[in-house]
Amino acid sequence: VSSRTGTSQYKNWRKRVLAAGRAAGVTHCPSCGVVLDYVNTRTPSSAEPDHILPHRWGGKNVLENGRVLFVAAISRAAIE
């Protein structure tokens, strides 16, 4: 069994959400204002896609259900 984030569907959604955020001029995390880094992955300020409606609550991998946050903000959003 593979991780949900390892599927081609998720990877495609990830690319589309990040590209849309960049194209829309999202340069700061809308949750906390940290400057987003679209180039380097796996750093504290890396831009990462987040499901608006979480996957566990039926959220789909569609562009309309994605937003760009920074890594730590996604962790906080999951807790809240």
PDB file of C-alpha atoms in Angstrom:
ATOM      1  CA  VAL A   1       0.000   0.000   0.000  1.00  0.00           C
ATOM      2  CA  SER A   2       1.458   3.343  -1.008  1.00  0.00           C
ATOM      3  CA  SER A   3       0.967   6.741   0.542  1.00  0.00           C
ATOM      4  CA  ARG A   4      -1.852   8.896  -0.841  1.00  0.00           C
ATOM      5  CA  THR A   5       0.713  11.651  -1.488  1.00  0.00           C
ATOM      6  CA  GLY A   6       2.770   9.292  -3.624  1.00  0.00           C
ATOM      7  CA  THR A   7       0.069   8.799  -6.241  1.00  0.00           C
ATOM      8  CA  SER A   8       0.239  10.399  -9.665  1.00  0.00           C
ATOM      9  CA  GLN A   9      -3.147  12.033  -9.014  1.00  0.00           C
ATOM     10  CA  TYR A  10      -1.830  13.779  -5.883  1.00  0.00           C
ATOM     11  CA  LYS A  11       1.448  14.798  -7.546  1.00  0.00           C
ATOM     12  CA  ASN A  12      -0.468  16.307 -10.469  1.00  0.00           C
ATOM     13  CA  TRP A  13      -2.775  18.194  -8.071  1.00  0.00           C
ATOM     14  CA  ARG A  14       0.271  19.436  -6.117  1.00  0.00           C
ATOM     15  CA  LYS A  15       1.887  20.842  -9.262  1.00  0.00           C
ATOM     16  CA  ARG A  16      -1.345  22.521 -10.379  1.00  0.00           C
ATOM     17  CA  VAL A  17      -2.012  24.149  -6.988  1.00  0.00           C
ATOM     18  CA  LEU A  18       1.554  25.476  -6.693  1.00  0.00           C
ATOM     19  CA  ALA A  19       1.522  26.767 -10.296  1.00  0.00           C
ATOM     20  CA  ALA A  20      -1.836  28.476  -9.730  1.00  0.00           C
ATOM     21  CA  GLY A  21      -0.581  30.094  -6.514  1.00  0.00           C
ATOM     22  CA  ARG A  22       2.515  31.386  -8.241  1.00  0.00           C
ATOM     23  CA  ALA A  23       0.525  32.666 -11.231  1.00  0.00           C
ATOM     24  CA  ALA A  24      -1.891  34.436  -8.875  1.00  0.00           C
ATOM     25  CA  GLY A  25       1.016  36.184  -7.149  1.00  0.00           C
ATOM     26  CA  VAL A  26       0.696  34.403  -3.802  1.00  0.00           C
ATOM     27  CA  THR A  27       4.071  35.320  -2.296  1.00  0.00           C
ATOM     28  CA  HIS A  28       3.181  35.126   1.397  1.00  0.00           C
ATOM     29  CA  CYS A  29       1.378  32.458   3.403  1.00  0.00           C
ATOM     30  CA  PRO A  30      -2.230  33.653   3.744  1.00  0.00           C
ATOM     31  CA  SER A  31      -2.389  32.029   7.170  1.00  0.00           C
ATOM     32  CA  CYS A  32       0.557  33.791   8.819  1.00  0.00           C
ATOM     33  CA  GLY A  33       2.384  36.035   6.328  1.00  0.00           C
ATOM     34  CA  VAL A  34       5.650  34.070   5.971  1.00  0.00           C
ATOM     35  CA  VAL A  35       7.351  34.626   2.594  1.00  0.00           C
ATOM     36  CA  LEU A  36       6.794  31.481   0.510  1.00  0.00           C
ATOM     37  CA  ASP A  37       9.696  29.688  -1.150  1.00  0.00           C
ATOM     38  CA  TYR A  38       8.487  28.048  -4.378  1.00  0.00           C
ATOM     39  CA  VAL A  39      11.991  26.911  -5.391  1.00  0.00           C
ATOM     40  CA  ASN A  40      13.318  24.929  -2.434  1.00  0.00           C
ATOM     41  CA  THR A  41      11.275  22.059  -1.073  1.00  0.00           C
ATOM     42  CA  ARG A  42      11.348  20.652   2.425  1.00  0.00           C
ATOM     43  CA  THR A  43      12.489  23.861   4.076  1.00  0.00           C
ATOM     44  CA  PRO A  44      10.558  25.713   6.799  1.00  0.00           C
ATOM     45  CA  SER A  45       9.253  28.297   4.322  1.00  0.00           C
ATOM     46  CA  SER A  46       8.581  25.931   1.406  1.00  0.00           C
ATOM     47  CA  ALA A  47       5.350  26.611  -0.458  1.00  0.00           C
ATOM     48  CA  GLU A  48       3.167  23.532  -0.165  1.00  0.00           C
ATOM     49  CA  PRO A  49      -0.357  22.756  -1.336  1.00  0.00           C
ATOM     50  CA  ASP A  50      -3.058  22.248   1.263  1.00  0.00           C
ATOM     51  CA  HIS A  51      -6.575  20.896   0.909  1.00  0.00           C
ATOM     52  CA  ILE A  52      -9.157  23.500   1.936  1.00  0.00           C
ATOM     53  CA  LEU A  53     -11.573  20.681   2.755  1.00  0.00           C
ATOM     54  CA  PRO A  54      -9.295  17.990   4.185  1.00  0.00           C
ATOM     55  CA  HIS A  55      -9.003  14.711   2.337  1.00  0.00           C
ATOM     56  CA  ARG A  56     -10.166  12.823   5.436  1.00  0.00           C
ATOM     57  CA  TRP A  57     -13.456  14.787   5.301  1.00  0.00           C
ATOM     58  CA  GLY A  58     -14.045  14.024   1.644  1.00  0.00           C
ATOM     59  CA  GLY A  59     -11.940  16.786   0.084  1.00  0.00           C
ATOM     60  CA  LYS A  60     -10.911  16.027  -3.489  1.00  0.00           C
ATOM     61  CA  ASN A  61      -7.669  16.608  -5.374  1.00  0.00           C
ATOM     62  CA  VAL A  62      -9.168  19.383  -7.500  1.00  0.00           C
ATOM     63  CA  LEU A  63      -7.675  22.830  -8.050  1.00  0.00           C
ATOM     64  CA  GLU A  64     -10.633  24.546  -6.361  1.00  0.00           C
ATOM     65  CA  ASN A  65      -9.919  22.609  -3.157  1.00  0.00           C
ATOM     66  CA  GLY A  66      -6.286  23.694  -2.993  1.00  0.00           C
ATOM     67  CA  ARG A  67      -4.436  26.621  -1.490  1.00  0.00           C
ATOM     68  CA  VAL A  68      -0.766  27.402  -0.942  1.00  0.00           C
ATOM     69  CA  LEU A  69       0.544  27.607   2.611  1.00  0.00           C
ATOM     70  CA  PHE A  70       3.979  27.132   4.101  1.00  0.00           C
ATOM     71  CA  VAL A  71       4.908  23.816   5.686  1.00  0.00           C
ATOM     72  CA  ALA A  72       4.440  24.775   9.355  1.00  0.00           C
ATOM     73  CA  ALA A  73       1.086  26.448   8.643  1.00  0.00           C
ATOM     74  CA  ILE A  74      -0.219  23.196   7.155  1.00  0.00           C
ATOM     75  CA  SER A  75       0.731  21.377  10.357  1.00  0.00           C
ATOM     76  CA  ARG A  76      -1.075  24.012  12.419  1.00  0.00           C
ATOM     77  CA  ALA A  77      -4.146  23.885  10.139  1.00  0.00           C
ATOM     78  CA  ALA A  78      -4.353  20.118  10.619  1.00  0.00           C
ATOM     79  CA  ILE A  79      -4.464  20.577  14.397  1.00  0.00           C
ATOM     80  CA  GLU A  80      -7.116  23.326  14.379  1.00  0.00           C
TER      81      GLU A  80
END
